[in-house]
PDB file of C-alpha atoms in Angstrom:
ATOM      1  CA  UNK A   1       1.103   3.930   4.868  1.00 71.00           C
ATOM      2  CA  UNK A   2      -0.787   4.638   8.121  1.00 80.00           C
ATOM      3  CA  UNK A   3      -2.898   2.645  10.649  1.00 80.00           C
ATOM      4  CA  UNK A   4      -5.937   4.234   9.109  1.00 87.00           C
ATOM      5  CA  UNK A   5      -4.858   3.920   5.424  1.00 91.00           C
ATOM      6  CA  UNK A   6      -3.421   2.181   2.844  1.00 91.00           C
ATOM      7  CA  UNK A   7      -2.381   2.497  -1.125  1.00 93.00           C
ATOM      8  CA  UNK A   8      -3.009   0.000  -3.616  1.00 93.00           C
ATOM      9  CA  UNK A   9      -1.970  -0.484  -7.418  1.00 95.00           C
ATOM     10  CA  UNK A  10      -3.800  -2.952  -9.368  1.00 94.00           C
ATOM     11  CA  UNK A  11      -3.934  -4.208 -13.185  1.00 95.00           C
ATOM     12  CA  UNK A  12      -6.176  -5.924 -15.286  1.00 95.00           C
ATOM     13  CA  UNK A  13      -5.855  -7.444 -18.673  1.00 96.00           C
ATOM     14  CA  UNK A  14      -8.426  -9.323 -20.693  1.00 97.00           C
ATOM     15  CA  UNK A  15      -8.442 -10.655 -24.369  1.00 97.00           C
ATOM     16  CA  UNK A  16     -11.151 -12.342 -26.201  1.00 97.00           C
ATOM     17  CA  UNK A  17     -11.396 -12.962 -30.207  1.00 97.00           C
ATOM     18  CA  UNK A  18     -13.993 -14.891 -32.291  1.00 96.00           C
ATOM     19  CA  UNK A  19     -15.019 -15.312 -35.830  1.00 96.00           C
ATOM     20  CA  UNK A  20     -18.038 -16.799 -37.374  1.00 95.00           C
ATOM     21  CA  UNK A  21     -19.742 -17.085 -40.914  1.00 91.00           C
ATOM     22  CA  UNK A  22     -23.086 -15.953 -41.319  1.00 85.00           C
ATOM     23  CA  UNK A  23     -25.413 -15.477 -44.842  1.00 80.00           C
ATOM     24  CA  UNK A  24     -22.242 -15.463 -46.981  1.00 80.00           C
ATOM     25  CA  UNK A  25     -20.409 -12.998 -44.663  1.00 86.00           C
ATOM     26  CA  UNK A  26     -17.241 -14.037 -42.625  1.00 91.00           C
ATOM     27  CA  UNK A  27     -17.165 -12.008 -39.352  1.00 94.00           C
ATOM     28  CA  UNK A  28     -13.991 -11.449 -36.815  1.00 97.00           C
ATOM     29  CA  UNK A  29     -13.610  -9.538 -33.923  1.00 97.00           C
ATOM     30  CA  UNK A  30     -11.125  -8.914 -30.954  1.00 97.00           C
ATOM     31  CA  UNK A  31     -11.344  -7.313 -27.668  1.00 97.00           C
ATOM     32  CA  UNK A  32      -8.159  -6.280 -25.777  1.00 96.00           C
ATOM     33  CA  UNK A  33      -8.643  -4.477 -22.146  1.00 95.00           C
ATOM     34  CA  UNK A  34      -5.848  -3.303 -20.423  1.00 96.00           C
ATOM     35  CA  UNK A  35      -5.864  -0.965 -17.297  1.00 95.00           C
ATOM     36  CA  UNK A  36      -3.815   0.082 -14.116  1.00 96.00           C
ATOM     37  CA  UNK A  37      -5.262   1.743 -11.327  1.00 96.00           C
ATOM     38  CA  UNK A  38      -4.506   3.414  -8.169  1.00 96.00           C
ATOM     39  CA  UNK A  39      -6.667   3.253  -5.047  1.00 95.00           C
ATOM     40  CA  UNK A  40      -6.385   5.005  -1.504  1.00 95.00           C
ATOM     41  CA  UNK A  41      -8.119   3.025   1.382  1.00 93.00           C
ATOM     42  CA  UNK A  42      -8.889   4.901   4.111  1.00 93.00           C
ATOM     43  CA  UNK A  43     -10.561   3.373   7.339  1.00 92.00           C
ATOM     44  CA  UNK A  44     -12.303   6.047   9.302  1.00 90.00           C
ATOM     45  CA  UNK A  45     -13.153   3.707  12.125  1.00 87.00           C
ATOM     46  CA  UNK A  46     -10.151   1.427  12.135  1.00 80.00           C
ATOM     47  CA  UNK A  47     -12.426  -1.863  11.088  1.00 83.00           C
ATOM     48  CA  UNK A  48     -13.302  -3.351   8.108  1.00 84.00           C
ATOM     49  CA  UNK A  49     -15.431  -0.518   6.681  1.00 92.00           C
ATOM     50  CA  UNK A  50     -13.506   1.897   4.333  1.00 90.00           C
ATOM     51  CA  UNK A  51     -13.755   4.577   1.383  1.00 93.00           C
ATOM     52  CA  UNK A  52     -11.523   3.883  -1.478  1.00 92.00           C
ATOM     53  CA  UNK A  53     -11.052   6.603  -4.082  1.00 94.00           C
ATOM     54  CA  UNK A  54      -8.937   5.901  -6.858  1.00 95.00           C
ATOM     55  CA  UNK A  55      -7.888   7.019 -10.415  1.00 94.00           C
ATOM     56  CA  UNK A  56      -6.951   5.004 -13.589  1.00 91.00           C
ATOM     57  CA  UNK A  57      -3.490   5.746 -14.281  1.00 90.00           C
ATOM     58  CA  UNK A  58      -3.511   3.744 -18.033  1.00 93.00           C
ATOM     59  CA  UNK A  59      -6.080   2.255 -20.120  1.00 91.00           C
ATOM     60  CA  UNK A  60      -5.634   0.864 -23.485  1.00 92.00           C
ATOM     61  CA  UNK A  61      -8.754  -0.902 -24.227  1.00 93.00           C
ATOM     62  CA  UNK A  62      -9.175  -1.659 -28.010  1.00 96.00           C
ATOM     63  CA  UNK A  63     -12.142  -3.345 -29.971  1.00 96.00           C
ATOM     64  CA  UNK A  64     -11.471  -4.269 -33.671  1.00 97.00           C
ATOM     65  CA  UNK A  65     -13.874  -5.871 -36.216  1.00 97.00           C
ATOM     66  CA  UNK A  66     -14.226  -6.742 -39.482  1.00 95.00           C
ATOM     67  CA  UNK A  67     -16.713  -8.274 -42.117  1.00 90.00           C
ATOM     68  CA  UNK A  68     -15.529  -9.505 -45.441  1.00 90.00           C
ATOM     69  CA  UNK A  69     -17.614 -11.254 -48.447  1.00 87.00           C
ATOM     70  CA  UNK A  70     -15.437 -13.180 -51.330  1.00 86.00           C
ATOM     71  CA  UNK A  71     -15.624 -11.271 -54.773  1.00 87.00           C
ATOM     72  CA  UNK A  72     -18.476 -12.388 -56.699  1.00 86.00           C
ATOM     73  CA  UNK A  73     -20.472 -14.005 -54.013  1.00 86.00           C
ATOM     74  CA  UNK A  74     -23.937 -12.905 -53.008  1.00 85.00           C
ATOM     75  CA  UNK A  75     -24.764 -12.359 -49.282  1.00 83.00           C
ATOM     76  CA  UNK A  76     -27.772 -11.211 -47.032  1.00 82.00           C
ATOM     77  CA  UNK A  77     -27.809  -8.248 -44.633  1.00 80.00           C
ATOM     78  CA  UNK A  78     -31.221  -7.698 -42.892  1.00 83.00           C
ATOM     79  CA  UNK A  79     -33.169  -9.724 -45.098  1.00 85.00           C
ATOM     80  CA  UNK A  80     -31.906  -8.010 -48.406  1.00 88.00           C
ATOM     81  CA  UNK A  81     -29.813  -9.613 -51.039  1.00 87.00           C
ATOM     82  CA  UNK A  82     -26.487  -8.409 -52.379  1.00 86.00           C
ATOM     83  CA  UNK A  83     -23.531  -9.221 -54.639  1.00 86.00           C
ATOM     84  CA  UNK A  84     -20.078  -8.522 -54.007  1.00 85.00           C
ATOM     85  CA  UNK A  85     -17.970  -6.880 -56.685  1.00 82.00           C
ATOM     86  CA  UNK A  86     -15.794  -9.597 -58.348  1.00 78.00           C
TER      87      UNK A  86
END
């Protein structure tokens, strides 16, 4: 923009999913991270030192998780046994 300033736009994306079984319970989870940000770089002394205030213009972060037990099975949570409804 000028000799002592700069404008940047950034995008970040990350996906992660995992599933596992423990004590008769099937667990699954998914993490989706999406964001867009705008930053203004100000170089007050003209060198490498700079200040960068910014704003996140878009955020679409989601976390989903499920725990399922088939009907009529026994499972354990916190050391206590339970039976699922058939």
